[in-house]
XYZ file of C-alpha atoms in Angstrom:
313
model
C -9.138 -7.585 21.967
C -11.673 -10.147 23.232
C -13.360 -9.413 26.567
C -15.502 -11.294 29.076
C -18.228 -10.337 31.494
C -20.046 -12.093 34.318
C -23.226 -11.465 36.234
C -24.055 -12.717 39.684
C -27.475 -13.770 40.848
C -26.204 -13.882 44.454
C -25.816 -16.858 46.748
C -29.525 -16.981 47.495
C -31.223 -19.690 45.456
C -27.945 -21.102 44.117
C -27.282 -24.809 44.423
C -23.555 -24.125 44.921
C -21.821 -22.739 47.998
C -20.957 -19.522 46.178
C -22.792 -17.100 43.921
C -23.975 -17.966 40.459
C -22.135 -16.093 37.747
C -23.070 -15.800 34.094
C -20.014 -15.416 31.906
C -20.436 -13.391 28.745
C -17.846 -12.772 26.082
C -16.584 -13.669 22.671
C -16.610 -17.342 21.752
C -13.512 -16.925 19.597
C -9.900 -16.044 20.348
C -8.324 -15.788 23.783
C -11.706 -15.139 25.402
C -12.759 -18.708 24.617
C -9.790 -20.023 26.593
C -10.652 -17.844 29.566
C -14.315 -18.887 29.506
C -13.306 -22.522 29.833
C -10.736 -21.665 32.502
C -13.260 -19.816 34.679
C -15.780 -22.641 34.269
C -13.137 -25.030 35.602
C -12.266 -22.625 38.413
C -15.930 -22.352 39.326
C -16.267 -26.124 39.529
C -13.288 -26.270 41.887
C -14.508 -23.445 44.138
C -18.221 -24.243 44.237
C -19.282 -21.297 42.090
C -21.900 -21.993 39.441
C -20.711 -20.517 36.135
C -22.920 -20.109 33.072
C -21.627 -18.739 29.770
C -23.463 -16.441 27.365
C -21.956 -15.021 24.164
C -21.460 -11.257 24.302
C -19.446 -8.774 22.262
C -16.537 -7.016 23.970
C -17.933 -3.503 23.925
C -21.338 -4.731 25.039
C -19.738 -6.548 27.956
C -17.863 -3.466 29.127
C -20.956 -1.270 28.933
C -23.064 -3.899 30.700
C -20.504 -4.125 33.490
C -20.487 -0.406 34.165
C -24.263 0.061 33.969
C -24.981 -2.795 36.378
C -26.454 -5.394 34.027
C -23.515 -7.706 34.708
C -21.107 -7.912 37.598
C -17.654 -9.163 36.605
C -15.642 -8.772 33.424
C -12.377 -8.117 31.595
C -11.083 -4.559 31.466
C -7.700 -3.026 30.756
C -6.170 -0.503 33.144
C -7.197 2.245 30.718
C -10.746 0.802 30.646
C -10.858 0.927 34.439
C -9.660 4.518 34.523
C -12.048 5.581 31.758
C -14.976 3.964 33.589
C -14.086 5.927 36.705
C -13.975 9.141 34.706
C -17.556 8.334 33.702
C -18.562 7.922 37.341
C -18.464 4.121 37.618
C -16.784 2.546 40.665
C -15.009 -0.427 39.135
C -11.905 -2.195 40.395
C -9.496 -4.794 39.049
C -9.665 -7.882 41.258
C -6.979 -9.984 39.535
C -4.711 -9.543 36.514
C -5.010 -11.746 33.459
C -2.456 -11.230 30.698
C 0.299 -8.784 29.890
C 0.828 -6.984 26.592
C 0.653 -9.526 23.776
C 0.990 -7.423 20.624
C 3.771 -7.712 18.055
C 5.021 -5.867 15.015
C 5.031 -8.222 12.040
C 6.442 -7.994 8.520
C 6.542 -10.401 5.612
C 9.298 -12.974 6.014
C 11.161 -11.707 2.958
C 10.847 -8.073 4.031
C 14.105 -6.065 4.023
C 13.070 -4.374 7.290
C 14.788 -5.786 10.347
C 13.924 -3.139 12.920
C 11.163 -0.704 13.738
C 13.531 2.174 13.015
C 14.111 0.975 9.439
C 10.355 1.315 8.832
C 10.321 5.080 9.396
C 8.451 6.804 6.588
C 6.769 3.561 5.488
C 3.071 2.589 5.667
C 2.308 0.729 8.906
C -1.114 -0.381 10.161
C -2.469 -0.798 13.682
C -5.784 -1.174 15.420
C -7.492 2.013 16.577
C -6.139 4.230 19.355
C -8.809 3.110 21.830
C -7.654 -0.530 21.637
C -4.943 -1.630 24.075
C -2.782 -2.997 21.240
C -2.264 0.559 19.988
C -1.012 1.843 23.345
C 1.179 -1.236 23.882
C 2.994 -0.679 20.598
C 3.037 3.110 20.953
C 4.776 2.831 24.323
C 7.465 0.432 23.018
C 8.100 2.501 19.910
C 8.277 5.657 22.007
C 10.973 4.028 24.133
C 12.842 3.380 20.874
C 12.561 7.070 20.002
C 9.838 6.483 17.399
C 6.514 8.323 17.297
C 4.181 5.808 15.660
C 1.766 8.500 14.468
C 4.411 10.865 13.099
C 7.279 8.657 11.965
C 5.149 6.091 10.104
C 2.470 6.564 7.463
C 0.000 5.120 9.921
C -3.283 3.479 8.964
C -5.811 2.369 11.588
C -7.806 -0.812 10.922
C -10.840 -2.455 12.511
C -9.682 -6.064 12.891
C -6.711 -8.383 13.008
C -7.866 -10.067 9.811
C -7.872 -6.779 7.956
C -4.381 -6.019 9.248
C -3.077 -9.298 7.858
C -4.738 -8.622 4.516
C -3.102 -5.203 4.269
C 0.286 -6.807 4.887
C -0.367 -9.605 2.374
C -1.253 -7.201 -0.429
C 1.823 -5.095 0.219
C -0.269 -2.022 0.959
C 1.341 -2.002 4.421
C 4.995 -2.792 5.079
C 4.341 -3.763 8.719
C 1.428 -4.237 11.100
C 0.933 -4.419 14.842
C -0.967 -7.624 15.587
C -2.345 -9.383 18.684
C -2.935 -12.932 19.917
C -3.967 -15.415 18.751
C -3.601 -13.770 15.324
C 0.152 -13.262 15.744
C 0.759 -16.925 16.564
C -1.500 -18.024 13.709
C 0.471 -15.924 11.212
C 3.799 -17.251 12.487
C 2.484 -20.826 12.361
C 1.263 -20.327 8.784
C 4.722 -19.140 7.793
C 5.748 -16.277 5.568
C 5.829 -13.705 8.378
C 8.466 -12.436 10.809
C 8.214 -10.716 14.186
C 10.101 -7.417 14.423
C 9.399 -7.068 18.138
C 7.047 -8.376 20.797
C 5.889 -5.776 23.313
C 6.273 -7.828 26.497
C 9.541 -9.403 25.377
C 10.913 -5.938 24.653
C 10.229 -4.787 28.221
C 11.479 -8.023 29.734
C 14.774 -7.618 27.864
C 15.075 -4.166 29.457
C 14.396 -5.541 32.931
C 10.944 -3.977 33.254
C 8.004 -5.773 34.873
C 5.123 -6.869 32.677
C 1.986 -4.719 32.803
C -1.417 -6.316 33.535
C -2.859 -5.413 30.137
C -6.206 -7.020 30.969
C -7.799 -7.558 34.366
C -10.769 -9.327 35.867
C -12.853 -6.375 37.055
C -15.991 -5.783 39.128
C -18.042 -2.937 40.495
C -17.295 -2.170 44.129
C -20.960 -2.257 45.126
C -21.336 -5.779 43.782
C -18.217 -6.983 45.570
C -19.495 -5.482 48.809
C -22.769 -7.389 48.390
C -21.028 -10.676 47.629
C -18.021 -12.649 48.889
C -15.204 -10.500 47.482
C -12.543 -12.973 48.583
C -14.268 -15.859 46.797
C -14.755 -13.848 43.609
C -11.090 -12.831 43.660
C -10.030 -16.456 44.139
C -12.275 -17.466 41.239
C -10.652 -14.938 38.920
C -7.103 -15.708 40.016
C -7.642 -19.445 39.698
C -9.026 -19.016 36.175
C -5.877 -17.176 35.122
C -3.733 -19.849 36.770
C -5.532 -22.614 34.867
C -5.048 -20.819 31.544
C -1.364 -20.346 32.421
C -0.661 -23.999 33.250
C -3.116 -26.214 31.333
C -2.152 -26.667 27.686
C -5.180 -28.912 27.101
C -7.474 -25.855 27.222
C -5.698 -24.455 24.168
C -6.012 -27.709 22.252
C -9.692 -28.048 23.207
C -10.330 -24.568 21.803
C -8.391 -25.030 18.571
C -11.371 -23.981 16.463
C -12.006 -20.880 18.577
C -8.411 -19.675 18.238
C -8.288 -20.807 14.604
C -5.141 -22.883 15.029
C -4.588 -26.579 14.258
C -4.163 -28.935 17.194
C -1.808 -29.917 18.571
C 1.011 -28.098 16.733
C -0.583 -24.679 16.422
C -2.229 -24.694 19.833
C 1.047 -25.831 21.448
C 2.777 -22.827 19.875
C 0.074 -20.505 21.245
C 0.467 -22.008 24.725
C 4.245 -21.594 24.490
C 3.932 -17.939 23.471
C 0.906 -16.827 25.469
C 0.976 -18.698 28.798
C 4.098 -16.844 30.048
C 2.184 -13.565 29.636
C -0.526 -14.577 32.122
C -0.045 -12.834 35.479
C -1.134 -14.401 38.761
C -1.166 -11.330 40.989
C -0.572 -7.621 41.418
C 2.944 -6.684 42.515
C 4.611 -3.371 43.264
C 6.638 -3.821 40.092
C 3.824 -4.569 37.643
C 1.623 -1.850 39.141
C 4.436 0.688 38.749
C 4.711 -0.328 35.095
C 0.929 -0.024 34.745
C 1.111 3.494 36.194
C 3.518 4.455 33.414
C 1.018 3.257 30.831
C -1.836 5.170 32.456
C 0.292 8.307 32.276
C 0.960 7.541 28.599
C -2.770 7.098 27.962
C -3.371 10.580 29.348
C -0.681 12.021 27.065
C -2.329 10.238 24.117
C -5.691 11.772 25.026
C -7.265 8.421 25.895
C -7.831 9.644 29.464
C -8.725 13.110 30.689
C -7.258 13.071 34.183
C -4.529 11.510 36.261
C -5.156 8.185 38.003
C -3.393 6.348 40.821
C -3.225 2.712 39.752
C -2.999 1.485 43.358
C -6.559 2.714 43.963
C -7.826 0.832 40.920
C -7.006 -2.739 41.969
C -8.007 -5.045 44.788
C -5.035 -6.444 46.704
C -5.152 -9.747 48.513
C -6.120 -8.142 51.823
C -8.686 -5.667 50.510
C -12.418 -6.221 50.903
C -13.555 -3.623 48.346
C -14.724 -1.311 51.113
C -12.607 1.741 50.325
């Protein structure tokens, strides 16, 4: 999944009322949408935002070692950082689980259960897409690692290629790759992770979060930074023009393909932490421990900044 990171130079010396932040992240995929959204949010709130390209893993490492100050992290990322001794906190949610299981359109398989014993490909276990799909399949009574002939791949493009050649009968894919495949035609969605939980009446989990180190928040205006992050997510949730403007970055034609991405993705963007979505996130943290992605138990309520918190605890 794409990730972002920001660094603050502090209010001193800035021409704006707020701190200067340098946004780093991928210039393709969903990250490109969020970069534009946070630039717009910064303009509204008087925060100077500068963007620098940065790979996902680099951004996460830079956030935890203090080279940058704000970034995208999943709940599992936040917990793993804490296990490594880094005091990071989610300040606002971004999007919920966006992965799907896809098959070829003419495939005889209509359900995940029908694929038992067949070759299925996913991204690696450390990527949130794996856990998202694993959790859904587990709820269906399917162990993805035992009931499928599972192959782990390095990219969404490779996953699609494995499905196209017939080497894999199904893949778990993520946005915007899922929407691009459906727009191209010739593919069918077996299930969508968030839609599956919604159909069961379960709250959506904040799969990705704007995150910061506590020490940096304490040295800056935590309320302003939280408003910046929340407003960026709100813009991406409500402004379809951002998707069209980033058609090349998401590799979809405008306006038809980008409109489909907005239709599918915008409802997954979350504007705040609630008791319900944090309870669902706690379930996924517990799953991550069972999968061996985390070593200890974590209380999700200590990992996020609520509206009244000032990052002091």
